[in-house]
XYZ file of N, CA and C in Angstrom:
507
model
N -8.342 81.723 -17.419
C -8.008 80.542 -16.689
C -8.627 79.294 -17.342
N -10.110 79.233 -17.946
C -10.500 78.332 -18.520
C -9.891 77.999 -19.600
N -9.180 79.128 -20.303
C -8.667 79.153 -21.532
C -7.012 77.931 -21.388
N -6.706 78.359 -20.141
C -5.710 77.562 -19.841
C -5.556 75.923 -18.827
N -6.433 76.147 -18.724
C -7.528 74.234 -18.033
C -7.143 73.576 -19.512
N -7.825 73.930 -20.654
C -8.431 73.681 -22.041
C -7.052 73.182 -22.331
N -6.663 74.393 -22.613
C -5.153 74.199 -23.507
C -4.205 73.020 -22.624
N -4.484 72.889 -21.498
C -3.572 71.831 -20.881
C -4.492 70.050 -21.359
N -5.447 70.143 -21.318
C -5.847 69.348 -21.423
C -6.009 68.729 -22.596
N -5.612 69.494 -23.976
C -5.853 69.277 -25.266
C -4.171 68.691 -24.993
N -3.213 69.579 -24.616
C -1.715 69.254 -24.663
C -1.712 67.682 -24.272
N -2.462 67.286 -22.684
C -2.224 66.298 -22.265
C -2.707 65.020 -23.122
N -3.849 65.352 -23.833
C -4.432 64.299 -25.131
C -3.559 64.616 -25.861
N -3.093 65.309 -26.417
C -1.948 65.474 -27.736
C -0.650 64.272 -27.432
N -0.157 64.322 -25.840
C 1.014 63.829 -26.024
C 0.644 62.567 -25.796
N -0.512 62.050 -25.228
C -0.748 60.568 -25.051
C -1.027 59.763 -26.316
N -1.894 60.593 -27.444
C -2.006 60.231 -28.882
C -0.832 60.156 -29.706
N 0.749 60.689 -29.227
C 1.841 60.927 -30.034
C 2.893 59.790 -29.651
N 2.541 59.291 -28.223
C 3.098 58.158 -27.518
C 4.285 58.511 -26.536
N 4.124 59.675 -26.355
C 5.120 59.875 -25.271
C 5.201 59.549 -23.709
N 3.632 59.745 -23.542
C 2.950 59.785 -22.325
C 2.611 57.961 -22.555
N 3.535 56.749 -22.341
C 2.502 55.816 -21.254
C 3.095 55.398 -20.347
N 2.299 54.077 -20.276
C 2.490 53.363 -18.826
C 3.647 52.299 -19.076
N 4.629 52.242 -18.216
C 5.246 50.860 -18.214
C 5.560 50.347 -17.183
N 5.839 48.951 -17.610
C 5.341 47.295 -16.349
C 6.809 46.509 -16.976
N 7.189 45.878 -16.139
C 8.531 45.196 -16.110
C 7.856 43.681 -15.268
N 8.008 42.312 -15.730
C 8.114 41.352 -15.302
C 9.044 40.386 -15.362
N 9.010 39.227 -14.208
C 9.854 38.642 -14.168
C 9.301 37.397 -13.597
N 9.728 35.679 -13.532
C 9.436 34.558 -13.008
C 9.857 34.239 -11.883
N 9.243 33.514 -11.415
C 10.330 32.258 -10.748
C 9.871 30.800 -10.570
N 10.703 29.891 -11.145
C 10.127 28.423 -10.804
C 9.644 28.176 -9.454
N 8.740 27.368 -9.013
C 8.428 26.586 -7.754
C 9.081 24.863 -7.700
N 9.870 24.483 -6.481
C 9.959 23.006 -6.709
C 9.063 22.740 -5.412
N 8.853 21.616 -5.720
C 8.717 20.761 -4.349
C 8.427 19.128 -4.869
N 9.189 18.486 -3.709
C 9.714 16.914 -3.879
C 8.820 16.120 -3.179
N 7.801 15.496 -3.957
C 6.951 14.558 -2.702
C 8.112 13.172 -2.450
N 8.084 13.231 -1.524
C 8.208 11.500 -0.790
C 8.092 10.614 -1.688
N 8.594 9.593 -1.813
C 8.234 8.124 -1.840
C 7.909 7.326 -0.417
N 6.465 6.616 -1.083
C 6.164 6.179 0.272
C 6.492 4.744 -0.288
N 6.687 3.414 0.751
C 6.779 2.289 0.840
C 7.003 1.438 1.576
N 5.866 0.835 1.965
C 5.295 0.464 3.363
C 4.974 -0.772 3.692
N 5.188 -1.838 4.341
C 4.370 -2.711 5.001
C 4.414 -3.310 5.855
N 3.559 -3.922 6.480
C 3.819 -4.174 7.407
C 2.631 -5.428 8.519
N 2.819 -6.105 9.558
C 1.453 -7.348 9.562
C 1.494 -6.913 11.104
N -0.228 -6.456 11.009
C -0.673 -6.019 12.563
C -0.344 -6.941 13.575
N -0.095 -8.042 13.273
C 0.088 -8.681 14.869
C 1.533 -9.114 14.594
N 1.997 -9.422 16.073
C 3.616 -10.622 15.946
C 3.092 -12.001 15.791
N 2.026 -12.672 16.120
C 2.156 -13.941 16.911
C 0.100 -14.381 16.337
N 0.343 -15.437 15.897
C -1.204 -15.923 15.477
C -1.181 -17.431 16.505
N -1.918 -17.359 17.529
C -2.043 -18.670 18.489
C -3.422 -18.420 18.016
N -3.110 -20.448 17.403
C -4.349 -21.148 17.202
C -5.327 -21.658 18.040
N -4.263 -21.588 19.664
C -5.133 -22.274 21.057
C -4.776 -23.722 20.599
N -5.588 -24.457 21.614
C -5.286 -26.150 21.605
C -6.533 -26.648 20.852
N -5.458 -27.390 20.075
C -6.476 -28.162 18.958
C -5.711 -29.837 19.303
N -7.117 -29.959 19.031
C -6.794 -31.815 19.361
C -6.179 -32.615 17.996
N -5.927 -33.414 18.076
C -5.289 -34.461 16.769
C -6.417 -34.824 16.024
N -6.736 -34.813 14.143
C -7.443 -35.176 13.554
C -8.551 -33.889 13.361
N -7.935 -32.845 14.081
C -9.025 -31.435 13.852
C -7.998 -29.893 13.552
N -8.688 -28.883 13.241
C -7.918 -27.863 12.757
C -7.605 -26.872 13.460
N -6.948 -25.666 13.489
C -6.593 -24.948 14.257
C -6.657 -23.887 13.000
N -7.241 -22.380 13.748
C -7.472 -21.163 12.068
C -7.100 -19.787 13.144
N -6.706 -19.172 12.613
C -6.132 -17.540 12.954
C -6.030 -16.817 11.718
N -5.825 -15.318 12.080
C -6.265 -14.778 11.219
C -4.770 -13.401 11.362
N -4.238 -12.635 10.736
C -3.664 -11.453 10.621
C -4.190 -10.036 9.624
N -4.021 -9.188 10.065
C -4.111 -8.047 8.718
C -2.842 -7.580 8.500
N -2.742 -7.093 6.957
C -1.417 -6.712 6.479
C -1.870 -5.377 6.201
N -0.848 -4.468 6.255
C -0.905 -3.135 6.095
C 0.062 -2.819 4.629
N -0.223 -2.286 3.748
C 0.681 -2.015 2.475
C 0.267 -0.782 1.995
N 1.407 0.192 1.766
C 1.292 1.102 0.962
C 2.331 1.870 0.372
N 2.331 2.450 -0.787
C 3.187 3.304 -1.980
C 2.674 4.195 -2.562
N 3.241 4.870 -3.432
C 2.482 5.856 -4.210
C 3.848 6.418 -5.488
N 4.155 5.179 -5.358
C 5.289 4.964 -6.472
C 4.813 4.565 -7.774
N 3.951 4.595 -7.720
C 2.976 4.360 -9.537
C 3.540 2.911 -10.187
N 3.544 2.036 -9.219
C 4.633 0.461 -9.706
C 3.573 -0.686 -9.545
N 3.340 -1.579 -10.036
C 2.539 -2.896 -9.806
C 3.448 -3.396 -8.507
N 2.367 -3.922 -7.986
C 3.109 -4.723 -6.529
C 2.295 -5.663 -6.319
N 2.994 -6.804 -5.582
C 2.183 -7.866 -4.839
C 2.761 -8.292 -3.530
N 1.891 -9.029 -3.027
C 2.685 -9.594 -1.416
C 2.673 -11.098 -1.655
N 3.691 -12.085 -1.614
C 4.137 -13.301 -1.959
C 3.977 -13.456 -0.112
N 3.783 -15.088 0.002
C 4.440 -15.776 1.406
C 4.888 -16.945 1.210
N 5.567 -17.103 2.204
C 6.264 -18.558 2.790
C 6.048 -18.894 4.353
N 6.164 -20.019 4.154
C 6.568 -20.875 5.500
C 7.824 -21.512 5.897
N 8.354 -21.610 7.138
C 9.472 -22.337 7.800
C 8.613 -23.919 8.402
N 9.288 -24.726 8.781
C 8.743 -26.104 9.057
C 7.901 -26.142 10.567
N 6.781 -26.439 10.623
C 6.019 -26.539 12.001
C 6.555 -27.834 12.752
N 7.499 -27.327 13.469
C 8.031 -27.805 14.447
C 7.189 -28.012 16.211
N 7.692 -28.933 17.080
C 7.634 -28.784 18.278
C 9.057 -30.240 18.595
N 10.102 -29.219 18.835
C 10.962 -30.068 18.572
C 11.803 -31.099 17.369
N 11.382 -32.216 18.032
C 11.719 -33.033 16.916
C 10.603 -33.315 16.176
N 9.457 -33.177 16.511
C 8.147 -33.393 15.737
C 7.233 -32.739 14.783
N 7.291 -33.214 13.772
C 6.699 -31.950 12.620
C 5.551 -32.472 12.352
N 4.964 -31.149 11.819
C 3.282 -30.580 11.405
C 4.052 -30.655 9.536
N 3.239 -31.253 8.709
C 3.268 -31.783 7.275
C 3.199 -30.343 6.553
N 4.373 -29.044 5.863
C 3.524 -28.378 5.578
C 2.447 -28.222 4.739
N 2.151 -28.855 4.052
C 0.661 -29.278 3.147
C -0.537 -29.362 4.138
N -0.095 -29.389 5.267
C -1.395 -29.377 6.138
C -1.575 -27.879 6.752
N -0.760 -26.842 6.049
C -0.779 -25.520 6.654
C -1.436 -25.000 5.375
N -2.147 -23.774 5.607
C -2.995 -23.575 4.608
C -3.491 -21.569 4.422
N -3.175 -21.064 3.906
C -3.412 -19.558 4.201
C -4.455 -19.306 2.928
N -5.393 -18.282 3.190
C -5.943 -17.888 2.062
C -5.883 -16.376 2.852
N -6.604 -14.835 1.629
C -6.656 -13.475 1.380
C -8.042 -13.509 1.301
N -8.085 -12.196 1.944
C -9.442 -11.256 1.446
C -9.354 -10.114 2.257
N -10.087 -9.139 1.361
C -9.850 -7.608 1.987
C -11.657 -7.649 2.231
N -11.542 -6.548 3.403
C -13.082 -6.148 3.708
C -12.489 -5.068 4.871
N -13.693 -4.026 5.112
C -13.436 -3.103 5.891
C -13.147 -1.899 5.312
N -12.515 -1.089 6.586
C -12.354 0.255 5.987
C -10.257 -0.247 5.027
N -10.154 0.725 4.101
C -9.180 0.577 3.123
C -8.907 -0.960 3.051
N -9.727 -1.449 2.561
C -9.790 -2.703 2.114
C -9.431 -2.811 0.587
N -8.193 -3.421 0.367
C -7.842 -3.903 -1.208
C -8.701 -4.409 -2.070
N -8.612 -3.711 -3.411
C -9.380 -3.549 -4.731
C -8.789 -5.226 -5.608
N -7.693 -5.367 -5.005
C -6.930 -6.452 -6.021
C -7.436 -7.881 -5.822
N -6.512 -8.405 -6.694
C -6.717 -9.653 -6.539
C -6.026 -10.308 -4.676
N -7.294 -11.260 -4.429
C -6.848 -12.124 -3.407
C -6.550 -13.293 -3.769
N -6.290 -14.684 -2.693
C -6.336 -16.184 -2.892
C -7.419 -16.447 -2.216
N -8.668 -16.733 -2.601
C -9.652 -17.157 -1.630
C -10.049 -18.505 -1.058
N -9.213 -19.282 -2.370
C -9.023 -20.395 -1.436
C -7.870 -20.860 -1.012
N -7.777 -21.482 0.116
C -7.065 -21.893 1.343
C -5.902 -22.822 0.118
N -5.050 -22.277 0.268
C -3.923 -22.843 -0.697
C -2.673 -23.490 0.495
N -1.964 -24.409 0.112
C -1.014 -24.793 1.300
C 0.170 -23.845 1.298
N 1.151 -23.816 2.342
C 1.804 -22.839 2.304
C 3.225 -23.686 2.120
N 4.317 -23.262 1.303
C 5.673 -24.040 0.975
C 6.677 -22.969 1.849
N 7.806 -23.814 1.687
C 9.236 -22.448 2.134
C 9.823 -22.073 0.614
N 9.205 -21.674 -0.256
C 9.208 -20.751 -1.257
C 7.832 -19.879 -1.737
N 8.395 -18.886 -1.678
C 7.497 -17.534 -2.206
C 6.236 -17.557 -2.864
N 5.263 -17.450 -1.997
C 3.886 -17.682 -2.939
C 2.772 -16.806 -3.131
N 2.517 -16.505 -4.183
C 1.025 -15.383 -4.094
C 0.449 -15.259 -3.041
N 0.031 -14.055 -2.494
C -0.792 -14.004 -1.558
C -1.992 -12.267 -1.944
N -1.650 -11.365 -2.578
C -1.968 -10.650 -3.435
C -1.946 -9.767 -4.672
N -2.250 -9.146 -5.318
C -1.956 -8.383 -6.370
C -2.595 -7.327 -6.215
N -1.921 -6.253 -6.309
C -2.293 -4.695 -6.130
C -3.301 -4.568 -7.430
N -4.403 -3.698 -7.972
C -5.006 -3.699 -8.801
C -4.499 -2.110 -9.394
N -4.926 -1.918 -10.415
C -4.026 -0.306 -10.871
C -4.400 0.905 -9.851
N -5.734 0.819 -9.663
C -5.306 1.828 -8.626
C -4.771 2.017 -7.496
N -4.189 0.934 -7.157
C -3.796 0.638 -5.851
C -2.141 0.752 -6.119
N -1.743 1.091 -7.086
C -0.381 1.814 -7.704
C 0.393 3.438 -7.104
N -1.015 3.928 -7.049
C -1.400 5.581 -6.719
C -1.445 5.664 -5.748
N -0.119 6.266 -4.952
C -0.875 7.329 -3.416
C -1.551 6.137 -2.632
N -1.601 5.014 -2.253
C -2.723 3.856 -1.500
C -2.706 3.422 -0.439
N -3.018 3.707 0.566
C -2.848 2.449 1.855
C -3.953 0.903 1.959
N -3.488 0.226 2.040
C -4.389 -0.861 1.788
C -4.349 -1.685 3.064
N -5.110 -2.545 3.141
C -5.690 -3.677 4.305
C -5.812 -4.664 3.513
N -5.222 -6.062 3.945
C -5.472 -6.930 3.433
C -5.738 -8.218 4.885
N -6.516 -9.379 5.012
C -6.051 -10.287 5.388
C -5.559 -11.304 5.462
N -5.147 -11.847 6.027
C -4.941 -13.755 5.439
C -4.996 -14.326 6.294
N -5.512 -15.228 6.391
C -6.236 -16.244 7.009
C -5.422 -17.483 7.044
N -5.164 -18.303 8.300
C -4.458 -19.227 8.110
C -5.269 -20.601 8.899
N -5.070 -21.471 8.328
C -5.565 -22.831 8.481
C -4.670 -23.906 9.211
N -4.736 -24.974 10.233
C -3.680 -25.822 10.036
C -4.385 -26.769 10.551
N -4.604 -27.787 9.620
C -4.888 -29.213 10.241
C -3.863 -30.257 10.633
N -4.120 -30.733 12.253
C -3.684 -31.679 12.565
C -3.576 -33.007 12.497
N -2.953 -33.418 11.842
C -2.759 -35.018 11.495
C -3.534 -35.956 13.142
N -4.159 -36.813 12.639
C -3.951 -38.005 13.705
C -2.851 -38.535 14.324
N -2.690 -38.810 15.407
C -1.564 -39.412 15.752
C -0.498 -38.316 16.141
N -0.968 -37.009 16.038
C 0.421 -36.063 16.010
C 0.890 -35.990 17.507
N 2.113 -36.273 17.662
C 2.520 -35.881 19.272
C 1.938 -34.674 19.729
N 1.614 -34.648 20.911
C 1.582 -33.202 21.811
C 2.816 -32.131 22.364
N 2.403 -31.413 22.137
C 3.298 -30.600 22.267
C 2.956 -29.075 21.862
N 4.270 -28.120 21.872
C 3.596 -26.572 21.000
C 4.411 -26.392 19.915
N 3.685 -26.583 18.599
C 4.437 -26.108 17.678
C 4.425 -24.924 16.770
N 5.468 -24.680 16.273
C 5.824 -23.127 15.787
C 6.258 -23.046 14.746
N 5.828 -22.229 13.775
C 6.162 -21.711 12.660
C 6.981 -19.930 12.291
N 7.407 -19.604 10.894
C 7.591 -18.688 11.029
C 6.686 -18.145 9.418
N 5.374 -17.600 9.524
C 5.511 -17.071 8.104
C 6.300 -15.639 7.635
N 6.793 -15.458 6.665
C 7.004 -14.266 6.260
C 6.370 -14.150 5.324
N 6.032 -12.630 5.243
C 5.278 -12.119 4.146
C 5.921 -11.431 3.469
N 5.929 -10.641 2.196
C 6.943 -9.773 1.599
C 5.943 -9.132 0.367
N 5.980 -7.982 0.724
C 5.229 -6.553 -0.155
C 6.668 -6.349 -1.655
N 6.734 -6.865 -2.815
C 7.312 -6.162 -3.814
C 7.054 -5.486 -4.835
N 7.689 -4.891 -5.294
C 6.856 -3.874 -7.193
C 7.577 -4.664 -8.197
């Protein structure tokens, strides 16, 4: 019986050394997709900036935050304008309207702001610049700050503006 343990076991090394005896494995792939989003976003936390009552020959200041975000890997900035400060027939000078930027807080923008109080026109004006990383995946906070001094002499009344803001790449 030992004689035949032996002899099987020499057979079974014989045929694995001759290559008859192995192992075989079969493979195969498969791709993975997946589509992230484009995000592109913005948007200004409040509707409505009341300055309260300001007297003639003094200023009136409010404040908004802007919300912006992408992850479209694109340079972007946010431009503004103004419509005419009206109360009726009576207008506010816009050169006497005045907005400046700055980020602070939590997701507070890396980019460029306007820090100083620049006047506001009814054509499109700097108000920030995304910085490169703010290209990537970003939600940002920005504010702007708005100014308006009242002329002497200005009638009473309530007057109203419209700014728009506009986030582009």
């Amino acid at each position: 019986m030992k004689k035949l343990i032996v002899l099987g076991v020499m057979l079974l090394i014989g045929l694995c050394a001759s290559g008859l005896a192995y192992a075989v494995s079969v493979n195969d792939t498969v791709g993975v997709l997946l589509t992230v989003g484009e995000k592109f976003t913005f948007a200004i936390g409040e509707s409505v900036v009341d300055m309260g009552t300001v007297m003639e020959g003094s200023a009136g200041s409010g404040s908004v935050t802007m919300y912006a975000g992408t992850n479209r890997n694109l340079p972007w900035t946010i431009k503004v304008k103004s419509s005419t400060i009206a109360s009726g027939a009576n207008l506010i000078p816009l050169s006497n309207f005045k907005f400046y930027t700055f980020a602070a807080g939590e997701q507070a923008g890396t980019g460029t702001c306007i820090a100083t109080a620049t006047a506001l026109t009814a054509l499109d004006q700097l108000a920030y610049t995304a910085s490169l990383v703010e290209k990537i995946d970003t939600d940002v906070r920005v504010t702007m700050g708005f100014v308006l001094d009242v002329p002497y002499s200005q009638p009473s009344g309530t007057y109203a503006a419209t700014v728009t803001a506009t986030m582009t790449e």
